[in-house]
Coordinates of C-alpha atoms in Angstrom, one line a residue:
M1 CA 22.3 29.5 -11.9
P2 CA 21.9 32.9 -13.3
L3 CA 18.6 33.6 -14.7
S4 CA 18.2 34.9 -18.5
D5 CA 16.6 38.4 -19.1
R6 CA 13.7 36.5 -20.4
S7 CA 13.4 34.2 -17.3
L8 CA 13.7 37.3 -15.3
L9 CA 11.1 39.0 -16.9
L10 CA 8.6 36.1 -16.8
L11 CA 9.2 35.6 -13.3
G12 CA 8.5 39.3 -12.5
L13 CA 5.2 39.0 -14.6
V14 CA 4.2 35.9 -12.5
L15 CA 5.1 37.6 -9.1
G16 CA 3.1 40.9 -10.7
S17 CA 0.1 38.4 -11.4
F18 CA 0.1 36.9 -8.0
C19 CA 0.1 40.5 -6.3
T20 CA -2.8 41.7 -8.7
L21 CA -4.9 38.7 -7.9
L22 CA -4.3 39.0 -4.3
G23 CA -5.6 42.4 -4.2
S24 CA -8.6 41.3 -6.5
V25 CA -9.8 39.3 -3.8
A26 CA -9.2 41.6 -1.0
P27 CA -12.3 42.3 1.3
G28 CA -14.3 45.2 -0.3
N29 CA -13.4 44.2 -3.9
N30 CA -15.9 45.5 -6.6
S31 CA -18.3 42.8 -7.5
K32 CA -17.6 43.8 -11.2
D33 CA -14.2 42.3 -11.0
A34 CA -16.1 38.7 -10.8
L35 CA -16.4 36.7 -13.9
N36 CA -19.9 36.0 -15.1
V37 CA -21.3 32.6 -16.1
L38 CA -23.2 31.6 -19.2
L39 CA -24.2 27.9 -18.9
I40 CA -25.7 26.5 -22.1
I41 CA -27.6 23.3 -21.8
V42 CA -28.9 21.2 -24.8
D43 CA -31.5 18.5 -24.7
D44 CA -30.7 15.1 -26.0
L45 CA -27.4 16.2 -27.9
R46 CA -24.9 13.4 -28.7
L47 CA -21.5 14.2 -30.1
S48 CA -23.0 15.1 -33.7
L49 CA -21.0 18.3 -33.9
G50 CA -18.1 19.3 -36.1
C51 CA -16.0 20.0 -33.2
Y52 CA -16.0 16.5 -32.3
G53 CA -15.1 15.1 -35.7
D54 CA -18.5 14.7 -37.2
K55 CA -17.8 16.0 -40.9
L56 CA -21.4 15.8 -42.2
I57 CA -22.7 18.2 -39.3
R58 CA -23.1 21.8 -40.0
S59 CA -22.7 23.3 -36.3
P60 CA -20.1 26.3 -37.1
N61 CA -21.2 28.3 -34.2
I62 CA -20.6 25.8 -31.6
D63 CA -17.5 24.5 -33.4
Q64 CA -16.5 28.5 -33.2
L65 CA -17.0 28.4 -29.4
A66 CA -14.9 25.0 -29.4
S67 CA -12.1 26.8 -30.8
H68 CA -11.8 29.4 -28.1
S69 CA -12.5 26.6 -25.3
L70 CA -11.0 23.7 -23.5
L71 CA -12.9 20.8 -25.0
F72 CA -13.6 17.5 -23.2
Q73 CA -13.5 14.6 -25.6
N74 CA -14.7 12.0 -23.0
A75 CA -17.3 13.5 -20.8
F76 CA -20.4 11.4 -19.5
A77 CA -23.7 12.0 -18.1
Q78 CA -24.4 10.2 -14.7
Q79 CA -27.8 8.7 -16.3
A80 CA -29.3 9.0 -19.9
V81 CA -32.8 10.5 -18.6
C82 CA -33.3 14.3 -18.5
A83 CA -34.6 14.8 -14.9
P84 CA -32.0 12.6 -13.0
S85 CA -29.2 13.8 -15.2
R86 CA -29.9 17.6 -14.7
V87 CA -30.5 17.2 -11.0
S88 CA -27.4 15.2 -10.8
F89 CA -24.9 17.7 -12.6
L90 CA -26.8 20.9 -10.9
T91 CA -26.4 19.6 -7.6
G92 CA -23.0 18.0 -8.0
R93 CA -24.3 14.6 -6.7
R94 CA -25.0 11.2 -8.3
P95 CA -28.6 10.0 -8.9
D96 CA -28.0 7.4 -6.0
T97 CA -27.7 10.4 -3.7
T98 CA -30.5 12.6 -5.2
R99 CA -32.5 9.4 -5.2
L100 CA -34.1 10.6 -8.5
Y101 CA -34.0 7.9 -11.3
D102 CA -37.0 8.9 -13.1
F103 CA -39.4 12.1 -13.3
N104 CA -41.5 11.6 -10.2
S105 CA -39.9 13.0 -7.1
Y106 CA -38.1 16.2 -5.8
W107 CA -34.7 15.6 -4.4
R108 CA -35.2 18.2 -1.6
V109 CA -38.0 16.0 -0.3
Q110 CA -36.9 12.4 -1.1
A111 CA -33.1 13.0 -0.4
G112 CA -32.0 16.0 1.3
N113 CA -31.8 19.9 0.9
F114 CA -29.1 19.9 -1.3
S115 CA -27.8 23.1 -2.8
T116 CA -27.4 23.5 -6.6
I117 CA -25.1 25.4 -8.7
P118 CA -27.3 28.5 -9.3
Q119 CA -28.1 28.5 -5.7
Y120 CA -24.4 28.7 -4.5
F121 CA -23.7 31.4 -7.1
K122 CA -26.8 33.2 -5.8
E123 CA -25.6 33.1 -2.3
N124 CA -22.2 34.3 -3.4
G125 CA -23.7 37.7 -4.8
Y126 CA -24.6 36.6 -8.3
V127 CA -27.8 37.4 -10.1
T128 CA -29.0 34.0 -11.1
M129 CA -31.4 33.5 -14.0
S130 CA -32.9 30.4 -16.0
V131 CA -34.4 30.6 -19.4
G132 CA -35.8 27.6 -21.3
K133 CA -35.4 24.0 -20.0
V134 CA -32.5 24.0 -17.3
F135 CA -34.2 21.9 -14.5
H136 CA -36.5 19.3 -15.7
P137 CA -40.0 20.8 -15.4
G138 CA -42.6 19.0 -13.1
I139 CA -42.3 17.6 -9.8
S140 CA -38.5 16.7 -10.2
S141 CA -38.0 20.4 -9.7
N142 CA -41.1 20.9 -7.5
H143 CA -43.0 22.6 -10.4
S144 CA -41.1 25.7 -9.9
D145 CA -37.8 24.9 -11.5
D146 CA -36.4 24.9 -7.8
S147 CA -37.6 28.4 -7.3
P148 CA -36.8 30.5 -5.1
Y149 CA -33.7 28.6 -4.0
S150 CA -31.8 28.6 -7.2
W151 CA -32.9 31.6 -9.0
S152 CA -32.9 35.4 -8.2
V153 CA -35.9 36.2 -10.7
P154 CA -38.7 33.6 -11.9
P155 CA -37.5 31.4 -14.4
Y156 CA -38.5 31.9 -18.1
H157 CA -40.3 29.2 -20.2
P158 CA -41.2 30.0 -23.9
S159 CA -44.9 30.3 -24.5
S160 CA -44.6 28.1 -27.8
E161 CA -43.3 25.0 -26.2
K162 CA -47.0 24.1 -25.2
Y163 CA -47.5 23.1 -29.0
E164 CA -44.5 20.8 -29.1
N165 CA -46.5 17.8 -29.0
T166 CA -49.7 18.8 -30.7
K167 CA -50.8 18.6 -34.3
T168 CA -48.6 21.2 -36.0
C169 CA -46.9 18.9 -38.4
K170 CA -48.2 18.8 -41.9
G171 CA -48.1 15.3 -43.4
P172 CA -48.3 14.1 -47.2
D173 CA -52.1 14.2 -47.0
G174 CA -52.0 18.0 -46.1
E175 CA -53.6 17.4 -42.6
L176 CA -51.7 18.3 -39.5
H177 CA -50.3 15.5 -37.4
A178 CA -48.3 14.9 -34.1
N179 CA -45.4 13.4 -35.9
L180 CA -41.9 12.6 -34.9
I181 CA -40.3 14.2 -38.1
C182 CA -41.8 17.7 -38.2
P183 CA -40.2 20.4 -40.2
V184 CA -42.4 23.3 -40.3
D185 CA -43.1 26.7 -42.1
M186 CA -42.7 29.4 -39.5
A187 CA -45.8 31.3 -40.8
D188 CA -48.0 28.3 -40.3
I189 CA -47.3 27.3 -36.7
P190 CA -49.1 28.6 -33.5
E191 CA -47.5 32.1 -32.4
G192 CA -45.2 32.0 -35.7
T193 CA -42.2 30.9 -33.7
L194 CA -40.5 28.2 -32.0
P195 CA -39.2 27.6 -28.1
D196 CA -35.6 27.8 -28.9
K197 CA -36.2 31.0 -30.7
Q198 CA -38.1 32.6 -28.0
S199 CA -35.4 31.3 -25.6
T200 CA -32.6 33.1 -27.3
K201 CA -34.6 36.4 -27.5
K202 CA -35.4 36.4 -23.8
A203 CA -31.6 35.4 -22.8
I204 CA -30.3 38.3 -25.0
Q205 CA -32.7 40.7 -23.3
L206 CA -31.3 39.4 -19.9
L207 CA -27.9 39.9 -21.1
E208 CA -28.7 43.4 -22.2
K209 CA -30.2 44.4 -18.6
M210 CA -27.2 42.6 -16.8
K211 CA -24.6 44.8 -18.8
T212 CA -25.1 47.6 -16.7
S213 CA -25.6 45.8 -13.3
S214 CA -23.2 46.2 -10.8
S215 CA -23.7 42.5 -9.7
P216 CA -22.2 39.5 -11.8
F217 CA -24.5 37.2 -13.2
F218 CA -25.1 33.5 -13.8
L219 CA -27.4 32.7 -16.8
A220 CA -28.5 29.2 -17.6
V221 CA -30.0 28.8 -21.0
G222 CA -31.5 25.2 -21.8
Y223 CA -32.2 24.6 -25.5
H224 CA -35.2 22.1 -26.5
K225 CA -33.6 20.6 -29.8
P226 CA -32.7 18.1 -30.8
H227 CA -35.2 16.5 -28.4
I228 CA -38.0 15.0 -30.0
P229 CA -40.2 15.8 -31.8
F230 CA -37.9 17.2 -34.6
R231 CA -39.8 20.2 -35.0
Y232 CA -37.7 22.9 -36.6
P233 CA -37.8 25.4 -39.5
K234 CA -38.0 23.4 -42.7
E235 CA -35.1 25.2 -44.4
F236 CA -32.6 23.2 -42.3
Q237 CA -33.5 19.8 -44.2
K238 CA -31.6 21.3 -47.3
L239 CA -28.4 20.9 -45.4
Y240 CA -28.8 17.2 -45.1
P241 CA -29.9 15.8 -48.6
L242 CA -31.1 12.2 -47.9
E243 CA -28.7 10.9 -50.3
N244 CA -26.2 12.1 -48.1
I245 CA -27.6 10.4 -44.9
T246 CA -25.8 7.1 -44.0
L247 CA -27.2 4.5 -41.6
A248 CA -25.9 3.8 -38.1
P249 CA -22.6 1.5 -38.4
D250 CA -24.2 -0.9 -36.0
P251 CA -28.0 -0.7 -36.6
H252 CA -28.9 -4.2 -35.1
V253 CA -29.7 -5.2 -31.6
P254 CA -26.7 -7.1 -30.3
P255 CA -27.2 -11.1 -30.2
G256 CA -27.8 -12.1 -26.6
L257 CA -28.4 -8.6 -25.2
P258 CA -30.0 -8.7 -21.9
P259 CA -33.7 -7.1 -22.1
V260 CA -32.9 -4.9 -19.3
A261 CA -30.3 -3.3 -21.3
Y262 CA -32.4 -2.4 -24.1
N263 CA -35.1 0.2 -24.4
P264 CA -38.1 -0.2 -26.9
W265 CA -38.2 3.6 -27.6
M266 CA -41.8 4.0 -26.9
D267 CA -41.5 7.8 -27.0
I268 CA -41.2 7.7 -30.7
R269 CA -43.5 4.8 -31.5
Q270 CA -46.4 6.8 -30.2
R271 CA -45.9 9.5 -32.8
E272 CA -48.3 9.3 -35.6
D273 CA -45.8 9.0 -38.5
V274 CA -43.9 6.1 -36.6
E275 CA -47.2 4.4 -35.3
A276 CA -48.3 4.2 -39.1
L277 CA -45.0 2.0 -39.6
N278 CA -46.9 -0.8 -37.5
L279 CA -43.5 -1.9 -36.0
S280 CA -43.7 -4.9 -33.6
V281 CA -42.7 -4.3 -30.0
P282 CA -40.0 -4.3 -28.7
Y283 CA -37.5 -5.4 -31.4
G284 CA -39.0 -4.5 -34.7
S285 CA -36.8 -2.4 -36.8
I286 CA -37.5 0.7 -38.7
P287 CA -37.4 0.6 -42.5
V288 CA -34.3 2.0 -44.0
D289 CA -35.8 5.0 -45.6
F290 CA -37.4 6.1 -42.5
Q291 CA -34.3 5.5 -40.7
R292 CA -32.7 8.1 -43.0
K293 CA -35.3 10.6 -42.4
I294 CA -35.0 10.3 -38.7
R295 CA -31.1 10.8 -38.8
Q296 CA -31.8 13.8 -41.4
S297 CA -34.1 15.5 -39.0
Y298 CA -31.9 15.0 -36.0
F299 CA -28.9 16.5 -37.7
A300 CA -31.3 19.4 -39.0
S301 CA -32.4 20.0 -35.5
V302 CA -28.7 20.4 -34.4
S303 CA -28.0 23.1 -37.0
Y304 CA -31.1 25.0 -36.1
M305 CA -30.3 24.9 -32.4
D306 CA -26.5 25.9 -33.5
T307 CA -28.0 29.2 -35.1
Q308 CA -29.7 29.8 -31.7
V309 CA -26.4 29.3 -29.8
G310 CA -24.5 31.5 -32.5
H311 CA -27.2 34.5 -31.9
L312 CA -26.7 34.2 -28.2
L313 CA -23.1 34.2 -28.2
S314 CA -22.9 37.1 -30.9
A315 CA -24.9 39.0 -28.4
L316 CA -22.5 38.5 -25.7
D317 CA -19.8 39.8 -28.1
D318 CA -22.0 42.7 -29.1
L319 CA -22.6 43.7 -25.3
Q320 CA -18.9 43.5 -24.9
L321 CA -19.4 40.8 -22.2
A322 CA -17.1 38.1 -23.8
N323 CA -14.1 39.2 -22.0
S324 CA -15.9 38.9 -18.9
T325 CA -18.1 35.8 -19.0
I326 CA -17.3 32.1 -18.8
V327 CA -19.1 30.0 -21.3
A328 CA -19.8 26.4 -20.5
F329 CA -21.7 24.3 -23.0
T330 CA -23.0 20.6 -22.5
S331 CA -25.9 18.3 -22.9
D332 CA -27.9 16.4 -20.4
H333 CA -27.1 13.2 -22.2
G334 CA -26.9 11.6 -25.8
W335 CA -29.5 10.0 -28.1
A336 CA -29.3 6.7 -30.1
L337 CA -30.0 7.1 -34.0
G338 CA -30.2 3.3 -34.9
E339 CA -27.0 2.5 -32.8
H340 CA -27.6 -1.1 -31.5
G341 CA -31.3 -0.9 -32.8
E342 CA -31.9 1.9 -30.6
W343 CA -33.8 5.1 -31.2
A344 CA -33.8 6.8 -27.7
K345 CA -31.8 7.5 -24.6
Y346 CA -32.8 5.5 -21.6
S347 CA -29.7 3.2 -21.9
N348 CA -26.1 2.7 -20.7
F349 CA -24.6 2.5 -24.5
D350 CA -21.9 5.0 -24.9
V351 CA -23.9 7.0 -27.4
T352 CA -26.5 7.8 -25.0
T353 CA -24.2 8.8 -22.1
H354 CA -21.3 10.5 -23.9
V355 CA -22.0 14.2 -24.1
P356 CA -20.3 17.4 -25.4
L357 CA -18.4 19.6 -22.7
M358 CA -16.2 22.7 -23.2
F359 CA -15.5 25.7 -21.4
Y360 CA -14.6 29.1 -22.6
V361 CA -12.7 31.2 -20.0
P362 CA -11.8 34.8 -21.0
G363 CA -8.1 35.4 -21.2
R364 CA -7.3 31.9 -20.2
T365 CA -8.6 29.4 -22.8
A366 CA -8.3 31.9 -25.3
P367 CA -6.7 35.6 -25.5
L368 CA -8.8 38.3 -24.4
P369 CA -10.5 40.2 -27.3
E370 CA -8.9 43.4 -28.3
A371 CA -11.2 46.4 -28.5
G372 CA -13.6 46.0 -31.5
E373 CA -12.7 42.2 -31.9
K374 CA -15.4 39.8 -32.0
L375 CA -14.7 36.2 -30.7
F376 CA -18.3 34.9 -31.5
P377 CA -19.3 36.6 -34.8
Y378 CA -22.6 34.8 -35.9
I379 CA -21.9 32.1 -38.7
D380 CA -24.7 31.2 -40.9
P381 CA -24.9 27.3 -41.5
F382 CA -26.1 27.9 -45.0
D383 CA -23.0 29.9 -45.8
S384 CA -20.2 27.5 -47.7
I385 CA -17.6 26.6 -45.1
S386 CA -14.2 26.0 -46.7
E387 CA -12.9 23.9 -43.6
L388 CA -13.8 23.1 -40.2
M389 CA -12.7 25.3 -37.3
E390 CA -10.0 23.6 -35.2
P391 CA -11.1 23.1 -31.4
G392 CA -9.0 24.5 -28.9
R393 CA -6.9 22.4 -26.5
Q394 CA -8.6 19.0 -26.0
V395 CA -8.8 16.6 -23.1
E396 CA -9.0 12.8 -23.8
D397 CA -9.1 11.9 -20.0
P398 CA -12.7 10.5 -19.2
V399 CA -14.9 13.0 -17.1
E400 CA -18.3 13.1 -15.7
L401 CA -21.0 16.1 -15.7
V402 CA -21.2 15.7 -11.8
S403 CA -17.8 17.7 -12.0
L404 CA -19.4 20.8 -13.4
F405 CA -20.4 22.3 -10.0
P406 CA -16.8 22.4 -8.4
T407 CA -15.3 23.4 -11.8
L408 CA -17.6 26.4 -12.4
A409 CA -17.3 27.6 -8.9
G410 CA -13.5 27.4 -9.3
L411 CA -13.4 29.1 -12.6
A412 CA -15.4 31.8 -11.2
G413 CA -13.1 32.5 -8.2
L414 CA -15.5 31.1 -5.7
H415 CA -14.3 28.5 -2.7
V416 CA -14.9 25.1 -4.3
P417 CA -17.2 23.1 -2.2
P418 CA -15.6 20.3 -0.4
R419 CA -15.9 16.7 -1.1
C420 CA -19.2 15.0 0.1
P421 CA -18.8 12.4 3.2
S422 CA -20.5 9.1 2.9
P423 CA -23.3 9.2 3.6
S424 CA -24.0 13.0 2.8
F425 CA -27.9 13.4 2.9
H426 CA -27.4 15.7 5.9
V427 CA -25.0 17.9 4.3
E428 CA -26.5 20.6 2.3
L429 CA -23.3 21.9 0.4
C430 CA -20.9 19.5 -0.9
R431 CA -20.1 17.9 -4.1
E432 CA -19.2 14.2 -5.2
G433 CA -17.7 15.2 -8.5
Q434 CA -13.9 16.1 -9.0
S435 CA -12.9 19.5 -9.9
L436 CA -11.5 19.7 -13.6
L437 CA -9.5 22.8 -12.8
N438 CA -6.0 20.7 -13.1
H439 CA -7.0 20.2 -16.8
F440 CA -6.9 24.1 -17.4
Q441 CA -3.2 24.6 -18.1
F442 CA -2.1 27.8 -20.0
H443 CA 1.7 27.5 -20.4
D444 CA 1.3 27.6 -24.1
L445 CA -1.0 30.5 -24.1
E446 CA 1.2 32.2 -21.9
E447 CA 4.3 31.8 -24.0
D448 CA 2.4 32.9 -27.2
L449 CA 1.2 36.1 -25.4
T450 CA 4.7 37.0 -24.3
L451 CA 6.0 36.5 -27.7
R452 CA 3.4 38.7 -29.2
G453 CA 4.2 41.5 -26.8
N454 CA 1.1 41.1 -24.6
P455 CA 2.9 40.3 -21.2
Q456 CA 0.2 42.3 -19.3
R457 CA -2.5 39.8 -20.1
I458 CA -0.6 37.1 -18.3
S459 CA -2.1 38.2 -15.2
H460 CA -5.3 36.7 -16.2
L461 CA -3.6 33.3 -17.0
S462 CA -1.6 32.2 -14.3
F463 CA -3.7 31.6 -11.4
F464 CA -7.2 30.8 -10.2
S465 CA -8.2 32.3 -6.7
D466 CA -11.2 32.1 -4.7
R467 CA -12.9 35.1 -3.0
R468 CA -11.2 34.4 0.3
G469 CA -7.7 34.7 -1.1
V470 CA -6.9 31.1 -1.6
M471 CA -4.5 30.6 -4.6
Y472 CA -4.8 27.7 -7.1
T473 CA -1.7 27.5 -9.2
Q474 CA -1.7 25.4 -12.6

């Protein structure tokens, strides 16, 4: 059957793309052609984001990222505890393999010398850097954030994080307390700053340094909020008037719930303001007015964290790195805000295992920005927003964070590590998660770019390739 002129054009473009990409992975290729990676990990973030349909939440900068990304609606963590979850998705192996279910061991000692995502990128020529809470600190990462295995330079931790659990919260009595709910005046707190602000500043400094580097970079940035205590600039409370705060739709402990399935949220009971409520253990309920205050402060913490993500992504634009940097955004697990009578993680309820997950891939999930165009201009959550930004293409299929390793490797053009045998304690490099590359389909975007007269960009859209020249077609 004769091909139409348009079909011939597309065929020629695809063949040209193939040749271009084969050339880009040839031996001796300049490393500047490699895509950078910015991995943003948020602590205890449930799906309280505008891009996940929550109309109360002001998260305009994350929503903007979602509008340029492939967004997964049903992504789940392997375990709703910080250290096991982070070790799991950073090694690409399940807690049953890492042998870490709590905070009290280092997988390289207790299970095996398993490689990590940043270690794999480091071994493939990337400069790998860690800012904030990426690995969980302490023995679970060998008191070193898994250095020097995973990182090219020493990991950065903000100096002000040591005040997170101290008496810096001004109570109604005018005294300072170690409270759960802790809106602060920035002028009154130690060092006059907060950990996530320091992390953003450091991450931007690293991006500035890497802009002129001949090596690609892998930068992981871990934000603390909305992890408890809810310590955030007090002005963010104004975004969420208490009269607008609803209670959880299912606020009671389910009848007949096995005790093993319930967590008594001792983490928050130990805070001075919660302790003063004199609640019974384990099933005593929090007064309704205080429930609203907890939910208000969680949402305010999310909006505060969103501003930090916004400043970071805006810097990526300003440094002209948005067209050469993959951005992955996720959380280590969710958090309950009264659902099933819970006010914590540490359970297998959907609200604590369900996490946001999105990937921006330049020229693939969104068109490459034109000269002078900004993909991620900073958006102030206090500005009036007429309507929520629509997310980019969405995936409804259930996926899991253990898939992060093979997916990031494939998107960056690295060889995707093989599936792990069983058992795999003796295997340093393998992954137990399924690659998500098959979800990155760009036919609609290719057609849109062709109709807009930008066929030269299709070479960035049609194929994935690893550095050995193996092609992955979508």
